[in-house]
Amino acid sequence: MAVPGRNGRAPATSHADPRRDPFLRTQFAVPARPVTFLRRDRLAAHLDEALLTPLTVVHGAAGAGKTLLAADWARTRDEPVAWLTAPVADEQGGTFWAYLAEALRLAGVTTCAGAALPAEAGPADDRLLTRLAAGLSTRRTPVVLVVDEYDRVTDPETADRLDLVLRQAGPGMRLVLVTRTEPLLPLHRYRAAGTVTEIHDAELAFTPDEAAALLALHGLRPSDDDVRALLERTRGWAAGLRLCALAAQGERDPRTFLKEFEADRTPVAGFLLAEVLKRQTAPTQDLLLRVSVLDRFCPDLVNALTGRTDAERVLTALHGQNAFVEYLGHAWFRLHPLFGEILRAQLRVRSPELEAELHRRAACWLRRSGSLGEALGHATAADDWETAAGALIGDLALGEVFTGPHSVGLTELFSRMGPEPAGPATDIVRAACALSRHEVARGSDLLRRAVRSLASRAGSAQDDPADLAAARLSCAFLEALVARLTGAPGRAERAAQVAEQVRREVPGTLLDAHPELIALLLTHLGSARLWAGRVHAARAALTTVVDSDGTGATAQARRECLAHLALIDYLRGWPGRAERKAWATVTPADRGGPSPAPGPGLASLVLAAVAVERDELDRAQQLLDAAVDARHPPPDPVTQAGRAIVTGRMLLARGDTQAALDVADRTVVADVASPWAEAHAASVAAAAHLAEDRPEAAVKLLADAPGDEPVCLVGAAQAELAAGRPAAAAELLDRIRARGDVGPAVTVRAALVGAQLAGGDGDRAAQRELVSRALREARRERLRRPFADAGPWLRTLSGGAPAEDRLPCGTGRRPARGGRQPAPPLVEELSERERDVLRRLAQLMSTEQIAADLYLSVNTVKTHLKSAYRKLAVNRRHDAVRRARDLGLL
């Protein structure tokens, strides 16, 4: 094409640019596709929309695959496609326009004779561009013009004129720009008008299926998990995947290489350093190297690391250039993972001493901004354990070592801390980690050292008062924990007093941000008080936590407190209350299964104890097994004693009296003895002696038991009666009646002992009345064990019919009422959950109410009802209740 000069005469050569240099034919050649090129139909289909809009922009990072995508698409088109790889920009765009005209000519596009373009490297004449646009506008078939590397066009005037030509050409031209950056065009207008098609960096990223297909082209067939891991590191970046695949081909174990390769030792490093890092100015390169130590960053954090004030402008520009700086929203950015790895390696080579200092600066800034987790990570990366421990203590976050989603991570993080440095903060954290592993002796020693160190620094002007107060409160919290673990209620009370004084000096914002510390402290205090037998004081501390917000940080403490309150109810003889509180420790997410359980801990022990009282021994054994974690023995005396009591009662119920005696004789190691623990252990041992016909031994054991526990009183009454001393038994029963805080698990047993006494006196009416009273109370709580433990005399009542057969949840049958024939026996026993549902059915509860009461879904309740109907051979709710009553199930 002859390009005329300013005087209208043609130049000497018809194939030269305005600088009289020959046109570089490679600028017009559609790039060749490599053998391992993967055609991605989803992107090709999106590019087909280029024929529907005047402008299409494909912009992405270097190596994102945009040029090969456009080239592959261009080769498949039937209509004319002009390809131009943009030349290096001149100041006023004359060279660009000459190349553009040549690209159109080579594609077979002829324009009007008056549309000749400049022959000099100056500005193109507007009239000539208008004539070019006019010529294009008359085409019946639009020409597709692809301009690759359009980011080289940096002259705003050239971009404005290209916009003019595109708008004036109308349907005669479709412009496709392939660029690393957003082009210098008024894209906002095109977007508002819906006349632009855009393919962004995120869309250019390979999907898992595409990545697997690309690797297969290189002879690699990793697993789906390996492909996902590779995509996570590369973010689906095309060049990264290809370069990794090529490098893996030369490895003996390609699969392992793809999982574990070091980015800085692969061709990826050379590509990113040359195409991204070295294209930046020296100050920007320094900024990128410094921020490589960060997982994410905002302008203020970057300024803190670099000493600059313009980080926001630089980061925004880098993101706009697709320079592997990703925008996360809300002014936060991050580096592409591979780019970050390579930059960190470069930082270590160029400034090996700088990395630790950058981590320290980041830790300080992040702590001030409230990002404690990230601050800890950077402090430990700098091996600055004093700063890390100080941040954890100063933010009052020590409770997170014991509860919440970060507990395991924090313990593992600080487990790497060596013996140095030795300061108050580091010793407090070491003590917390030791106590979280139940290493009480080591934790106590470290805690004492920390307390002494804090005392020596009291009033020091060098320490932040808020940090000192937080450290003292953290020590009080750990003191309460040690007191709980060692059974030292006095120590727990002193710790609580210190905490109450110190918390006034701690900023309220910290207390609000970390409520778990105080909640856990009160939990430990309540447990220690319970061990000491101070039930009312224990209940006060535990209830304070339960009545607080049970979500988030304090949820675990609330569950522990509920479990302790459940134990108190059980010890007081209220199994129903105990069961409800124990079940309340199960989170809603755990209630969807067919047989939810609280898992290891005190709540499962309480449920097991309740199941023993109801003579559901298989269920009790399951709960007892669930309550005990073989890897971790019960950490505190309360749980240890609870386990021994439940195990002993289970063994008694199964008839293994010697094993029950062995369990009862085991001593729970603690600083002080627990009155209820000793009393219940004595009760188990006494019951074993009674079962072996040794009433005097039982009497002596219970006489020596501490306190005035109701369970011991009723056991002693039964032993005295067996020893032939009914008057002593009656006196003990009177002492039980005088107490108003005992529940049916005790009063039912007391009534049965009273009935036995009345029978010995020949007062059959009183005997039957007492048995009836016991039955009424037992039905409400579904208690069967007291009747099984009462002895053979109970079977002589009701004409020799076993009295326990008339229990609410018994499996035996009682006589039919109203002269009806007895109901036929069950072919298949009802499960315990089916009985739970039937009991609520008898109370006229709806299906939805039953579901809510049992923490089940409505569908699960319906399933239990259908199964119960089948076993009872009925079809209706009313019939099911009536038949269950006839069978003694209700």
CSV table of N, CA, C and O in Angstrom, one decimal, residues 653-721:
chain,number,residue,atom,x,y,z
A,653,ALA,N,-25.0,-52.5,88.8
A,653,ALA,CA,-26.2,-52.9,88.1
A,653,ALA,C,-26.0,-54.2,87.3
A,653,ALA,O,-26.9,-55.0,87.2
A,654,ARG,N,-24.7,-54.4,86.9
A,654,ARG,CA,-24.4,-55.7,86.2
A,654,ARG,C,-24.1,-56.8,87.1
A,654,ARG,O,-23.8,-57.9,86.6
A,655,GLY,N,-24.0,-56.6,88.4
A,655,GLY,CA,-23.8,-57.6,89.4
A,655,GLY,C,-22.3,-57.9,89.6
A,655,GLY,O,-22.0,-58.9,90.3
A,656,ASP,N,-21.4,-57.1,89.2
A,656,ASP,CA,-20.0,-57.3,89.4
A,656,ASP,C,-19.6,-56.4,90.6
A,656,ASP,O,-19.0,-55.4,90.5
A,657,THR,N,-19.9,-57.0,91.8
A,657,THR,CA,-19.6,-56.2,93.0
A,657,THR,C,-18.2,-56.0,93.3
A,657,THR,O,-17.8,-55.0,93.9
A,658,GLN,N,-17.3,-57.0,93.0
A,658,GLN,CA,-15.9,-56.8,93.4
A,658,GLN,C,-15.3,-55.7,92.5
A,658,GLN,O,-14.5,-54.9,93.0
A,659,ALA,N,-15.6,-55.7,91.2
A,659,ALA,CA,-15.1,-54.6,90.4
A,659,ALA,C,-15.6,-53.3,90.9
A,659,ALA,O,-14.9,-52.3,90.8
A,660,ALA,N,-16.9,-53.2,91.3
A,660,ALA,CA,-17.4,-52.0,91.8
A,660,ALA,C,-16.7,-51.5,93.1
A,660,ALA,O,-16.4,-50.3,93.3
A,661,LEU,N,-16.3,-52.5,94.0
A,661,LEU,CA,-15.5,-52.1,95.1
A,661,LEU,C,-14.1,-51.6,94.7
A,661,LEU,O,-13.6,-50.6,95.3
A,662,ASP,N,-13.5,-52.2,93.7
A,662,ASP,CA,-12.2,-51.8,93.3
A,662,ASP,C,-12.3,-50.3,92.8
A,662,ASP,O,-11.4,-49.5,93.1
A,663,VAL,N,-13.3,-50.0,92.0
A,663,VAL,CA,-13.5,-48.7,91.5
A,663,VAL,C,-13.7,-47.7,92.6
A,663,VAL,O,-13.1,-46.6,92.6
A,664,ALA,N,-14.5,-48.0,93.6
A,664,ALA,CA,-14.8,-47.1,94.7
A,664,ALA,C,-13.6,-46.9,95.6
A,664,ALA,O,-13.5,-45.8,96.2
A,665,ASP,N,-12.7,-47.8,95.6
A,665,ASP,CA,-11.5,-47.7,96.5
A,665,ASP,C,-10.4,-46.8,95.8
A,665,ASP,O,-9.4,-46.4,96.5
A,666,ARG,N,-10.6,-46.5,94.5
A,666,ARG,CA,-9.5,-45.7,93.9
A,666,ARG,C,-9.6,-44.3,94.4
A,666,ARG,O,-10.7,-43.7,94.5
A,667,THR,N,-8.5,-43.7,94.7
A,667,THR,CA,-8.4,-42.4,95.2
A,667,THR,C,-8.2,-41.4,94.1
A,667,THR,O,-7.3,-41.5,93.3
A,668,VAL,N,-9.0,-40.3,94.1
A,668,VAL,CA,-8.7,-39.2,93.2
A,668,VAL,C,-7.7,-38.2,93.8
A,668,VAL,O,-8.0,-37.7,94.9
A,669,VAL,N,-6.6,-38.0,93.2
A,669,VAL,CA,-5.6,-37.2,93.8
A,669,VAL,C,-6.0,-35.7,93.6
A,669,VAL,O,-6.3,-35.2,92.6
A,670,ALA,N,-6.0,-35.0,94.8
A,670,ALA,CA,-6.4,-33.6,94.8
A,670,ALA,C,-5.8,-33.0,96.1
A,670,ALA,O,-5.4,-33.7,97.0
A,671,ASP,N,-5.7,-31.7,96.0
A,671,ASP,CA,-5.1,-31.0,97.2
A,671,ASP,C,-6.0,-31.1,98.4
A,671,ASP,O,-5.5,-31.2,99.6
A,672,VAL,N,-7.3,-31.1,98.2
A,672,VAL,CA,-8.3,-31.3,99.3
A,672,VAL,C,-9.3,-32.4,98.9
A,672,VAL,O,-9.5,-32.6,97.7
A,673,ALA,N,-9.9,-33.0,99.9
A,673,ALA,CA,-10.9,-34.0,99.6
A,673,ALA,C,-12.2,-33.4,99.3
A,673,ALA,O,-12.5,-32.3,99.7
A,674,SER,N,-13.0,-34.1,98.5
A,674,SER,CA,-14.3,-33.6,98.1
A,674,SER,C,-15.4,-34.4,98.9
A,674,SER,O,-15.4,-35.6,98.8
A,675,PRO,N,-16.2,-33.7,99.7
A,675,PRO,CA,-17.2,-34.4,100.5
A,675,PRO,C,-18.2,-35.3,99.6
A,675,PRO,O,-18.4,-36.4,100.0
A,676,TRP,N,-18.7,-34.7,98.5
A,676,TRP,CA,-19.6,-35.5,97.7
A,676,TRP,C,-18.9,-36.7,97.0
A,676,TRP,O,-19.5,-37.7,96.8
A,677,ALA,N,-17.7,-36.4,96.6
A,677,ALA,CA,-17.0,-37.5,95.9
A,677,ALA,C,-16.8,-38.7,96.8
A,677,ALA,O,-17.0,-39.9,96.5
A,678,GLU,N,-16.3,-38.4,98.0
A,678,GLU,CA,-16.1,-39.5,99.0
A,678,GLU,C,-17.4,-40.1,99.4
A,678,GLU,O,-17.4,-41.4,99.6
A,679,ALA,N,-18.5,-39.3,99.5
A,679,ALA,CA,-19.7,-39.9,99.9
A,679,ALA,C,-20.3,-40.8,98.9
A,679,ALA,O,-20.8,-41.9,99.2
A,680,HIS,N,-20.2,-40.4,97.6
A,680,HIS,CA,-20.8,-41.3,96.6
A,680,HIS,C,-19.9,-42.5,96.4
A,680,HIS,O,-20.4,-43.6,96.1
A,681,ALA,N,-18.6,-42.4,96.6
A,681,ALA,CA,-17.7,-43.6,96.5
A,681,ALA,C,-18.1,-44.5,97.6
A,681,ALA,O,-18.1,-45.8,97.4
A,682,ALA,N,-18.3,-44.0,98.8
A,682,ALA,CA,-18.7,-44.8,99.9
A,682,ALA,C,-20.1,-45.5,99.7
A,682,ALA,O,-20.3,-46.7,100.0
A,683,SER,N,-21.0,-44.8,99.0
A,683,SER,CA,-22.3,-45.3,98.7
A,683,SER,C,-22.2,-46.5,97.7
A,683,SER,O,-22.9,-47.5,97.9
A,684,VAL,N,-21.3,-46.4,96.7
A,684,VAL,CA,-21.1,-47.5,95.8
A,684,VAL,C,-20.5,-48.7,96.5
A,684,VAL,O,-20.9,-49.8,96.4
A,685,ALA,N,-19.5,-48.4,97.4
A,685,ALA,CA,-18.9,-49.6,98.1
A,685,ALA,C,-19.9,-50.2,99.1
A,685,ALA,O,-19.9,-51.4,99.2
A,686,ALA,N,-20.7,-49.4,99.7
A,686,ALA,CA,-21.7,-49.9,100.7
A,686,ALA,C,-22.7,-50.8,99.9
A,686,ALA,O,-23.1,-51.9,100.4
A,687,ALA,N,-23.1,-50.3,98.8
A,687,ALA,CA,-24.1,-51.1,98.0
A,687,ALA,C,-23.5,-52.5,97.6
A,687,ALA,O,-24.1,-53.5,97.6
A,688,ALA,N,-22.2,-52.5,97.3
A,688,ALA,CA,-21.5,-53.7,96.9
A,688,ALA,C,-21.5,-54.7,98.1
A,688,ALA,O,-21.7,-55.9,98.0
A,689,HIS,N,-21.2,-54.1,99.3
A,689,HIS,CA,-21.2,-54.9,100.5
A,689,HIS,C,-22.6,-55.5,100.8
A,689,HIS,O,-22.7,-56.7,101.2
A,690,LEU,N,-23.6,-54.7,100.7
A,690,LEU,CA,-25.0,-55.1,100.9
A,690,LEU,C,-25.3,-56.3,99.9
A,690,LEU,O,-25.9,-57.3,100.3
A,691,ALA,N,-24.9,-56.1,98.7
A,691,ALA,CA,-25.2,-57.2,97.7
A,691,ALA,C,-24.5,-58.5,98.1
A,691,ALA,O,-24.9,-59.6,97.7
A,692,GLU,N,-23.3,-58.4,98.8
A,692,GLU,CA,-22.6,-59.6,99.2
A,692,GLU,C,-23.0,-60.0,100.6
A,692,GLU,O,-22.3,-60.8,101.3
A,693,ASP,N,-24.1,-59.4,101.2
A,693,ASP,CA,-24.7,-59.7,102.5
A,693,ASP,C,-23.7,-59.4,103.6
A,693,ASP,O,-23.5,-60.2,104.5
A,694,ARG,N,-23.1,-58.2,103.5
A,694,ARG,CA,-22.2,-57.7,104.5
A,694,ARG,C,-22.7,-56.3,105.0
A,694,ARG,O,-22.1,-55.3,104.8
A,695,PRO,N,-23.9,-56.3,105.7
A,695,PRO,CA,-24.5,-55.0,106.0
A,695,PRO,C,-23.7,-54.2,107.0
A,695,PRO,O,-23.7,-53.0,107.0
A,696,GLU,N,-22.9,-54.9,108.0
A,696,GLU,CA,-22.2,-54.2,108.9
A,696,GLU,C,-21.0,-53.4,108.3
A,696,GLU,O,-20.7,-52.3,108.7
A,697,ALA,N,-20.4,-54.0,107.3
A,697,ALA,CA,-19.4,-53.3,106.5
A,697,ALA,C,-20.0,-52.1,105.8
A,697,ALA,O,-19.3,-51.0,105.8
A,698,ALA,N,-21.2,-52.2,105.3
A,698,ALA,CA,-21.8,-51.1,104.6
A,698,ALA,C,-22.1,-50.0,105.6
A,698,ALA,O,-21.9,-48.8,105.4
A,699,VAL,N,-22.6,-50.4,106.8
A,699,VAL,CA,-23.0,-49.4,107.8
A,699,VAL,C,-21.7,-48.6,108.2
A,699,VAL,O,-21.7,-47.4,108.4
A,700,LYS,N,-20.6,-49.3,108.5
A,700,LYS,CA,-19.4,-48.6,108.9
A,700,LYS,C,-18.9,-47.6,107.8
A,700,LYS,O,-18.5,-46.5,108.1
A,701,LEU,N,-18.9,-48.1,106.5
A,701,LEU,CA,-18.5,-47.2,105.4
A,701,LEU,C,-19.3,-45.9,105.4
A,701,LEU,O,-18.7,-44.8,105.3
A,702,LEU,N,-20.6,-46.0,105.5
A,702,LEU,CA,-21.4,-44.9,105.4
A,702,LEU,C,-21.4,-44.0,106.6
A,702,LEU,O,-21.6,-42.8,106.5
A,703,ALA,N,-21.1,-44.6,107.7
A,703,ALA,CA,-21.0,-43.8,109.0
A,703,ALA,C,-19.7,-42.9,108.9
A,703,ALA,O,-19.7,-41.8,109.5
A,704,ASP,N,-18.7,-43.4,108.2
A,704,ASP,CA,-17.4,-42.7,108.1
A,704,ASP,C,-17.5,-41.7,106.9
A,704,ASP,O,-16.5,-40.9,106.8
A,705,ALA,N,-18.5,-41.7,106.1
A,705,ALA,CA,-18.6,-40.8,105.0
A,705,ALA,C,-18.7,-39.4,105.4
A,705,ALA,O,-19.4,-39.1,106.4
A,706,PRO,N,-18.1,-38.4,104.8
A,706,PRO,CA,-18.2,-37.0,105.2
A,706,PRO,C,-19.5,-36.4,104.9
A,706,PRO,O,-20.2,-36.9,104.0
A,707,GLY,N,-19.8,-35.4,105.6
A,707,GLY,CA,-21.0,-34.6,105.3
A,707,GLY,C,-22.3,-35.3,105.6
A,707,GLY,O,-22.3,-36.3,106.3
A,708,ASP,N,-23.4,-34.8,105.0
A,708,ASP,CA,-24.7,-35.4,105.2
A,708,ASP,C,-25.4,-35.6,103.9
A,708,ASP,O,-26.5,-35.2,103.7
A,709,GLU,N,-24.6,-36.3,103.0
A,709,GLU,CA,-25.1,-36.5,101.6
A,709,GLU,C,-26.4,-37.4,101.6
A,709,GLU,O,-26.4,-38.5,102.3
A,710,PRO,N,-27.5,-37.0,100.9
A,710,PRO,CA,-28.7,-37.8,100.9
A,710,PRO,C,-28.5,-39.2,100.4
A,710,PRO,O,-29.1,-40.2,100.9
A,711,VAL,N,-27.6,-39.4,99.4
A,711,VAL,CA,-27.4,-40.7,98.9
A,711,VAL,C,-26.8,-41.6,100.0
A,711,VAL,O,-27.0,-42.8,100.0
A,712,CYS,N,-26.0,-41.0,100.9
A,712,CYS,CA,-25.4,-41.8,102.0
A,712,CYS,C,-26.5,-42.1,103.0
A,712,CYS,O,-26.5,-43.2,103.6
A,713,LEU,N,-27.3,-41.2,103.3
A,713,LEU,CA,-28.4,-41.4,104.3
A,713,LEU,C,-29.3,-42.5,103.9
A,713,LEU,O,-29.6,-43.4,104.7
A,714,VAL,N,-29.7,-42.5,102.6
A,714,VAL,CA,-30.6,-43.6,102.2
A,714,VAL,C,-29.9,-44.9,102.1
A,714,VAL,O,-30.5,-46.0,102.5
A,715,GLY,N,-28.6,-44.9,101.7
A,715,GLY,CA,-27.9,-46.2,101.7
A,715,GLY,C,-27.7,-46.7,103.1
A,715,GLY,O,-27.7,-47.9,103.4
A,716,ALA,N,-27.4,-45.8,104.1
A,716,ALA,CA,-27.2,-46.2,105.5
A,716,ALA,C,-28.5,-46.7,106.1
A,716,ALA,O,-28.5,-47.7,106.8
A,717,ALA,N,-29.6,-46.1,105.7
A,717,ALA,CA,-30.9,-46.6,106.2
A,717,ALA,C,-31.1,-48.1,105.7
A,717,ALA,O,-31.6,-49.0,106.5
A,718,GLN,N,-30.8,-48.3,104.4
A,718,GLN,CA,-31.0,-49.6,103.9
A,718,GLN,C,-30.0,-50.6,104.6
A,718,GLN,O,-30.4,-51.8,104.9
A,719,ALA,N,-28.8,-50.2,104.9
A,719,ALA,CA,-27.8,-51.1,105.5
A,719,ALA,C,-28.3,-51.4,107.0
A,719,ALA,O,-28.1,-52.5,107.4
A,720,GLU,N,-28.7,-50.3,107.7
A,720,GLU,CA,-29.2,-50.6,109.0
A,720,GLU,C,-30.3,-51.5,109.1
A,720,GLU,O,-30.4,-52.4,110.0
A,721,LEU,N,-31.3,-51.4,108.1
A,721,LEU,CA,-32.4,-52.3,108.1
A,721,LEU,C,-31.9,-53.7,107.8
A,721,LEU,O,-32.4,-54.7,108.5
